[in-house]
mmCIF file of C-alpha atoms in Angstrom:
data_model
loop_
_atom_site.group_PDB
_atom_site.id
_atom_site.type_symbol
_atom_site.label_atom_id
_atom_site.label_comp_id
_atom_site.label_asym_id
_atom_site.label_seq_id
_atom_site.Cartn_x
_atom_site.Cartn_y
_atom_site.Cartn_z
ATOM 1 C CA UNK P 18 -36.337 26.188 26.753
ATOM 2 C CA UNK P 19 -35.905 29.905 27.393
ATOM 3 C CA UNK P 20 -38.381 30.914 30.032
ATOM 4 C CA UNK P 21 -39.311 32.877 33.118
ATOM 5 C CA UNK P 22 -40.557 30.645 35.911
ATOM 6 C CA UNK P 23 -42.761 31.930 38.700
ATOM 7 C CA UNK P 24 -43.881 30.052 41.764
ATOM 8 C CA UNK P 25 -46.429 29.459 43.032
ATOM 9 C CA UNK P 26 -49.082 29.795 40.297
ATOM 10 C CA UNK P 27 -51.844 30.182 42.858
ATOM 11 C CA UNK P 28 -51.667 31.302 46.472
ATOM 12 C CA UNK P 29 -54.315 32.041 49.081
ATOM 13 C CA UNK P 30 -53.033 33.557 52.290
ATOM 14 C CA UNK P 31 -54.210 35.514 55.298
ATOM 15 C CA UNK P 32 -53.626 39.151 56.081
ATOM 16 C CA UNK P 33 -50.249 39.797 57.665
ATOM 17 C CA UNK P 34 -48.590 36.476 56.858
ATOM 18 C CA UNK P 35 -45.303 37.129 55.072
ATOM 19 C CA UNK P 36 -44.918 35.512 51.686
ATOM 20 C CA UNK P 37 -42.441 35.331 48.825
ATOM 21 C CA UNK P 38 -43.182 34.798 45.164
ATOM 22 C CA UNK P 39 -40.156 33.456 43.339
ATOM 23 C CA UNK P 40 -39.062 34.364 39.813
ATOM 24 C CA UNK P 41 -36.239 32.770 37.895
ATOM 25 C CA UNK P 42 -35.071 33.225 34.298
ATOM 26 C CA UNK P 43 -32.649 31.070 32.332
ATOM 27 C CA UNK P 44 -31.796 33.556 29.567
ATOM 28 C CA UNK P 45 -29.040 35.512 31.336
ATOM 29 C CA UNK P 46 -31.185 38.659 31.108
ATOM 30 C CA UNK P 47 -29.969 41.744 32.910
ATOM 31 C CA UNK P 48 -33.343 43.433 33.315
ATOM 32 C CA UNK P 49 -36.120 41.963 35.463
ATOM 33 C CA UNK P 50 -39.375 43.435 36.634
ATOM 34 C CA UNK P 51 -42.521 42.699 38.617
ATOM 35 C CA UNK P 52 -46.008 43.770 37.563
ATOM 36 C CA UNK P 53 -49.456 43.393 38.987
ATOM 37 C CA UNK P 54 -52.495 43.177 36.738
ATOM 38 C CA UNK P 55 -55.908 44.256 37.956
ATOM 39 C CA UNK P 56 -59.191 44.563 36.028
ATOM 40 C CA UNK P 57 -59.624 48.037 34.621
ATOM 41 C CA UNK P 58 -56.141 49.109 35.712
ATOM 42 C CA UNK P 59 -53.976 47.045 33.392
ATOM 43 C CA UNK P 60 -50.374 46.139 34.119
ATOM 44 C CA UNK P 61 -48.654 48.285 36.729
ATOM 45 C CA UNK P 62 -44.977 48.016 37.523
ATOM 46 C CA UNK P 63 -44.052 47.259 41.127
ATOM 47 C CA UNK P 64 -40.254 47.077 41.083
ATOM 48 C CA UNK P 65 -37.552 46.537 38.523
ATOM 49 C CA UNK P 66 -33.893 45.603 38.473
ATOM 50 C CA UNK P 67 -31.305 46.636 35.918
ATOM 51 C CA UNK P 68 -28.787 44.060 37.140
ATOM 52 C CA UNK P 69 -27.511 42.263 40.238
ATOM 53 C CA UNK P 70 -27.867 44.394 43.384
ATOM 54 C CA UNK P 71 -29.535 47.194 41.368
ATOM 55 C CA UNK P 72 -33.253 47.618 42.058
ATOM 56 C CA UNK P 73 -35.669 50.528 41.839
ATOM 57 C CA UNK P 74 -39.285 51.337 42.509
ATOM 58 C CA UNK P 75 -41.904 51.200 39.819
ATOM 59 C CA UNK P 76 -45.320 52.833 39.927
ATOM 60 C CA UNK P 77 -46.867 50.875 42.826
ATOM 61 C CA UNK P 78 -44.068 49.725 45.191
ATOM 62 C CA UNK P 79 -45.865 50.216 48.511
ATOM 63 C CA UNK P 80 -46.138 47.001 50.509
ATOM 64 C CA UNK P 81 -43.598 45.106 48.415
ATOM 65 C CA UNK P 82 -39.895 44.352 48.602
ATOM 66 C CA UNK P 83 -37.516 42.765 46.123
ATOM 67 C CA UNK P 84 -33.933 41.594 46.017
ATOM 68 C CA UNK P 85 -31.525 40.718 43.218
ATOM 69 C CA UNK P 86 -28.637 38.770 44.707
ATOM 70 C CA UNK P 87 -28.179 36.605 41.614
ATOM 71 C CA UNK P 88 -28.764 37.481 37.987
ATOM 72 C CA UNK P 89 -31.319 34.740 37.409
ATOM 73 C CA UNK P 90 -33.544 35.297 40.464
ATOM 74 C CA UNK P 91 -35.779 38.208 41.410
ATOM 75 C CA UNK P 92 -38.133 37.313 44.299
ATOM 76 C CA UNK P 93 -41.076 39.482 45.285
ATOM 77 C CA UNK P 94 -41.657 39.736 49.023
ATOM 78 C CA UNK P 95 -44.843 40.812 50.747
ATOM 79 C CA UNK P 96 -43.887 41.407 54.381
ATOM 80 C CA UNK P 97 -47.441 41.932 55.631
ATOM 81 C CA UNK P 98 -49.954 41.205 52.872
ATOM 82 C CA UNK P 99 -53.272 43.001 52.842
ATOM 83 C CA UNK P 100 -56.465 42.315 50.877
ATOM 84 C CA UNK P 101 -55.714 45.172 48.451
ATOM 85 C CA UNK P 102 -52.710 43.169 47.285
ATOM 86 C CA UNK P 103 -55.002 40.496 45.901
ATOM 87 C CA UNK P 104 -54.022 40.479 42.257
ATOM 88 C CA UNK P 105 -52.406 38.651 39.357
ATOM 89 C CA UNK P 106 -48.644 39.097 39.466
ATOM 90 C CA UNK P 107 -46.207 38.757 36.594
ATOM 91 C CA UNK P 108 -42.454 38.621 36.523
ATOM 92 C CA UNK P 109 -40.745 39.677 33.302
ATOM 93 C CA UNK P 110 -37.200 39.831 32.021
ATOM 94 C CA UNK P 111 -35.408 41.305 29.035
ATOM 95 C CA UNK P 112 -31.959 41.327 27.522
ATOM 96 C CA UNK P 113 -29.835 44.437 27.553
ATOM 97 C CA UNK P 114 -31.673 47.750 27.616
ATOM 98 C CA UNK P 115 -34.925 48.013 29.497
ATOM 99 C CA UNK P 116 -36.739 49.055 26.318
ATOM 100 C CA UNK P 117 -36.264 45.621 24.790
ATOM 101 C CA UNK P 118 -39.045 43.082 24.568
ATOM 102 C CA UNK P 119 -40.097 41.282 27.707
ATOM 103 C CA UNK P 120 -40.399 37.581 28.334
ATOM 104 C CA UNK P 121 -43.128 37.132 30.919
ATOM 105 C CA UNK P 122 -43.706 34.378 33.415
ATOM 106 C CA UNK P 123 -47.056 32.578 33.544
ATOM 107 C CA UNK P 124 -48.273 34.589 36.501
ATOM 108 C CA UNK P 125 -49.112 34.122 40.173
ATOM 109 C CA UNK P 126 -52.689 34.629 41.273
ATOM 110 C CA UNK P 127 -52.586 35.840 44.865
ATOM 111 C CA UNK P 128 -55.609 36.109 47.125
ATOM 112 C CA UNK P 129 -55.231 37.740 50.535
ATOM 113 C CA UNK P 130 -58.151 37.143 52.890
ATOM 114 C CA UNK G 19 -53.868 59.581 33.370
ATOM 115 C CA UNK G 20 -52.997 56.787 30.975
ATOM 116 C CA UNK G 21 -50.091 57.653 28.697
ATOM 117 C CA UNK G 22 -51.018 54.974 26.181
ATOM 118 C CA UNK G 23 -54.688 54.758 25.245
ATOM 119 C CA UNK G 24 -55.877 51.624 23.524
ATOM 120 C CA UNK G 25 -59.101 51.361 21.580
ATOM 121 C CA UNK G 26 -61.474 49.789 21.430
ATOM 122 C CA UNK G 27 -61.465 48.344 24.918
ATOM 123 C CA UNK G 28 -63.516 45.328 23.783
ATOM 124 C CA UNK G 29 -64.028 43.873 20.315
ATOM 125 C CA UNK G 30 -66.168 40.878 19.455
ATOM 126 C CA UNK G 31 -66.235 39.649 15.858
ATOM 127 C CA UNK G 32 -66.966 36.626 13.698
ATOM 128 C CA UNK G 33 -64.291 34.405 12.253
ATOM 129 C CA UNK G 34 -63.085 35.692 8.898
ATOM 130 C CA UNK G 35 -63.625 39.397 9.600
ATOM 131 C CA UNK G 36 -60.873 41.986 9.505
ATOM 132 C CA UNK G 37 -60.170 44.312 12.404
ATOM 133 C CA UNK G 38 -57.883 47.110 13.541
ATOM 134 C CA UNK G 39 -56.991 48.084 17.100
ATOM 135 C CA UNK G 40 -55.197 51.229 18.100
ATOM 136 C CA UNK G 41 -52.613 52.443 20.593
ATOM 137 C CA UNK G 42 -52.448 56.244 20.870
ATOM 138 C CA UNK G 43 -50.544 58.805 22.872
ATOM 139 C CA UNK G 44 -49.646 62.469 22.900
ATOM 140 C CA UNK G 45 -46.048 61.507 23.694
ATOM 141 C CA UNK G 46 -43.311 60.407 21.329
ATOM 142 C CA UNK G 47 -41.997 56.912 21.927
ATOM 143 C CA UNK G 48 -38.540 55.593 21.089
ATOM 144 C CA UNK G 49 -40.006 52.130 20.580
ATOM 145 C CA UNK G 50 -43.334 50.411 20.883
ATOM 146 C CA UNK G 51 -44.250 46.780 21.322
ATOM 147 C CA UNK G 52 -47.370 44.703 20.953
ATOM 148 C CA UNK G 53 -48.147 41.711 23.156
ATOM 149 C CA UNK G 54 -50.945 39.150 23.194
ATOM 150 C CA UNK G 55 -52.139 37.680 26.461
ATOM 151 C CA UNK G 56 -54.313 34.592 26.673
ATOM 152 C CA UNK G 57 -56.376 33.767 29.766
ATOM 153 C CA UNK G 58 -54.263 32.463 32.609
ATOM 154 C CA UNK G 59 -50.974 33.217 30.888
ATOM 155 C CA UNK G 60 -48.428 36.001 30.710
ATOM 156 C CA UNK G 61 -48.289 38.372 27.743
ATOM 157 C CA UNK G 62 -46.273 37.176 24.769
ATOM 158 C CA UNK G 63 -44.282 39.608 22.640
ATOM 159 C CA UNK G 64 -45.534 39.875 19.053
ATOM 160 C CA UNK G 65 -43.467 42.695 17.579
ATOM 161 C CA UNK G 66 -41.280 45.723 18.294
ATOM 162 C CA UNK G 67 -41.392 48.828 16.108
ATOM 163 C CA UNK G 68 -38.827 51.584 16.422
ATOM 164 C CA UNK G 69 -38.928 53.744 13.265
ATOM 165 C CA UNK G 70 -41.673 56.221 12.426
ATOM 166 C CA UNK G 71 -43.816 54.865 9.613
ATOM 167 C CA UNK G 72 -42.489 51.349 10.092
ATOM 168 C CA UNK G 73 -44.744 48.478 9.042
ATOM 169 C CA UNK G 74 -44.166 44.912 10.175
ATOM 170 C CA UNK G 75 -46.101 41.816 9.229
ATOM 171 C CA UNK G 76 -46.508 38.630 11.203
ATOM 172 C CA UNK G 77 -48.626 36.241 9.122
ATOM 173 C CA UNK G 78 -52.138 37.782 9.180
ATOM 174 C CA UNK G 79 -51.115 40.546 11.610
ATOM 175 C CA UNK G 80 -49.872 43.908 10.341
ATOM 176 C CA UNK G 81 -48.347 46.411 12.753
ATOM 177 C CA UNK G 82 -47.749 50.054 11.941
ATOM 178 C CA UNK G 83 -45.891 52.718 13.889
ATOM 179 C CA UNK G 84 -47.117 56.243 13.237
ATOM 180 C CA UNK G 85 -44.870 58.657 11.378
ATOM 181 C CA UNK G 86 -44.541 60.822 14.486
ATOM 182 C CA UNK G 87 -43.990 57.772 16.728
ATOM 183 C CA UNK G 88 -46.975 58.713 18.879
ATOM 184 C CA UNK G 89 -49.329 55.960 17.837
ATOM 185 C CA UNK G 90 -49.530 52.456 16.474
ATOM 186 C CA UNK G 91 -52.101 50.137 14.978
ATOM 187 C CA UNK G 92 -52.540 46.407 14.723
ATOM 188 C CA UNK G 93 -54.573 45.050 11.820
ATOM 189 C CA UNK G 94 -55.684 41.434 11.699
ATOM 190 C CA UNK G 95 -56.874 39.966 8.410
ATOM 191 C CA UNK G 96 -59.375 37.112 8.391
ATOM 192 C CA UNK G 97 -59.473 36.740 12.153
ATOM 193 C CA UNK G 98 -59.557 33.258 13.632
ATOM 194 C CA UNK G 99 -60.701 32.012 17.055
ATOM 195 C CA UNK G 100 -57.046 31.470 17.925
ATOM 196 C CA UNK G 101 -56.544 35.243 17.723
ATOM 197 C CA UNK G 102 -58.733 35.665 20.789
ATOM 198 C CA UNK G 103 -56.875 37.397 23.600
ATOM 199 C CA UNK G 104 -55.914 40.650 25.247
ATOM 200 C CA UNK G 105 -53.729 42.783 22.995
ATOM 201 C CA UNK G 106 -51.426 45.124 24.863
ATOM 202 C CA UNK G 107 -49.146 47.855 23.617
ATOM 203 C CA UNK G 108 -46.053 48.989 25.515
ATOM 204 C CA UNK G 109 -44.037 52.110 24.840
ATOM 205 C CA UNK G 110 -40.648 53.376 25.926
ATOM 206 C CA UNK G 111 -40.179 57.090 26.443
ATOM 207 C CA UNK G 112 -38.204 59.460 28.651
ATOM 208 C CA UNK G 113 -36.584 56.604 30.528
ATOM 209 C CA UNK G 114 -39.892 54.995 31.436
ATOM 210 C CA UNK G 115 -41.983 52.104 30.216
ATOM 211 C CA UNK G 116 -45.742 52.336 29.806
ATOM 212 C CA UNK G 117 -48.394 49.734 29.079
ATOM 213 C CA UNK G 118 -51.793 50.448 27.631
ATOM 214 C CA UNK G 119 -54.782 48.774 29.293
ATOM 215 C CA UNK G 120 -55.362 46.564 26.303
ATOM 216 C CA UNK G 121 -58.006 45.553 23.787
ATOM 217 C CA UNK G 122 -59.883 42.368 24.616
ATOM 218 C CA UNK G 123 -60.557 40.613 21.311
ATOM 219 C CA UNK G 124 -62.989 37.724 20.999
ATOM 220 C CA UNK G 125 -63.310 35.907 17.682
ATOM 221 C CA UNK G 126 -66.353 33.633 17.392
ATOM 222 C CA UNK G 127 -66.333 30.561 15.140
#
């Protein structure tokens, strides 16, 4: 089944403890992206990647890092999480041009205390 | 400033009613997509429209892209409880992607 898989689905952590949220897609998509979704603010793009070793900042990149060493994987790294990074995170991928339709993962609900 | 404005923000209706939700902008978009998001899940792509004036139908859902490619509407006929969800529009313009904040639709049995 074609899908984007995120792990974990739920995560509670403490301020300052480094964490990684994994994202993997099995559709051979070039384009991958991370979003956070907050009430009243909608979906905001954190980082995106046009292909392997090509990443760029989205609208809210502060406090996050990404890497794209393989086409299928696009992990999101929080080096020193803070409470304002408590949010619902989505990974998405698309084929070809970035304007094409996304396939989203099921989300990761992160709470930083 | 939100480039894509969706309205209404919330909509609560009875099963069987018809409804229209809107996605508006002052910018021209090369393409626009509609997604539906159910609680606890990621958004799911419903349709992509690329041509001004284009109309696409997906069962009881009708999507229209404005002639000037600045706006879009989603019309649902005879809404059902299974249509409940957050409807999001996403536009591509000037090398950027933008999401609207969504319309939360609730359909009561």
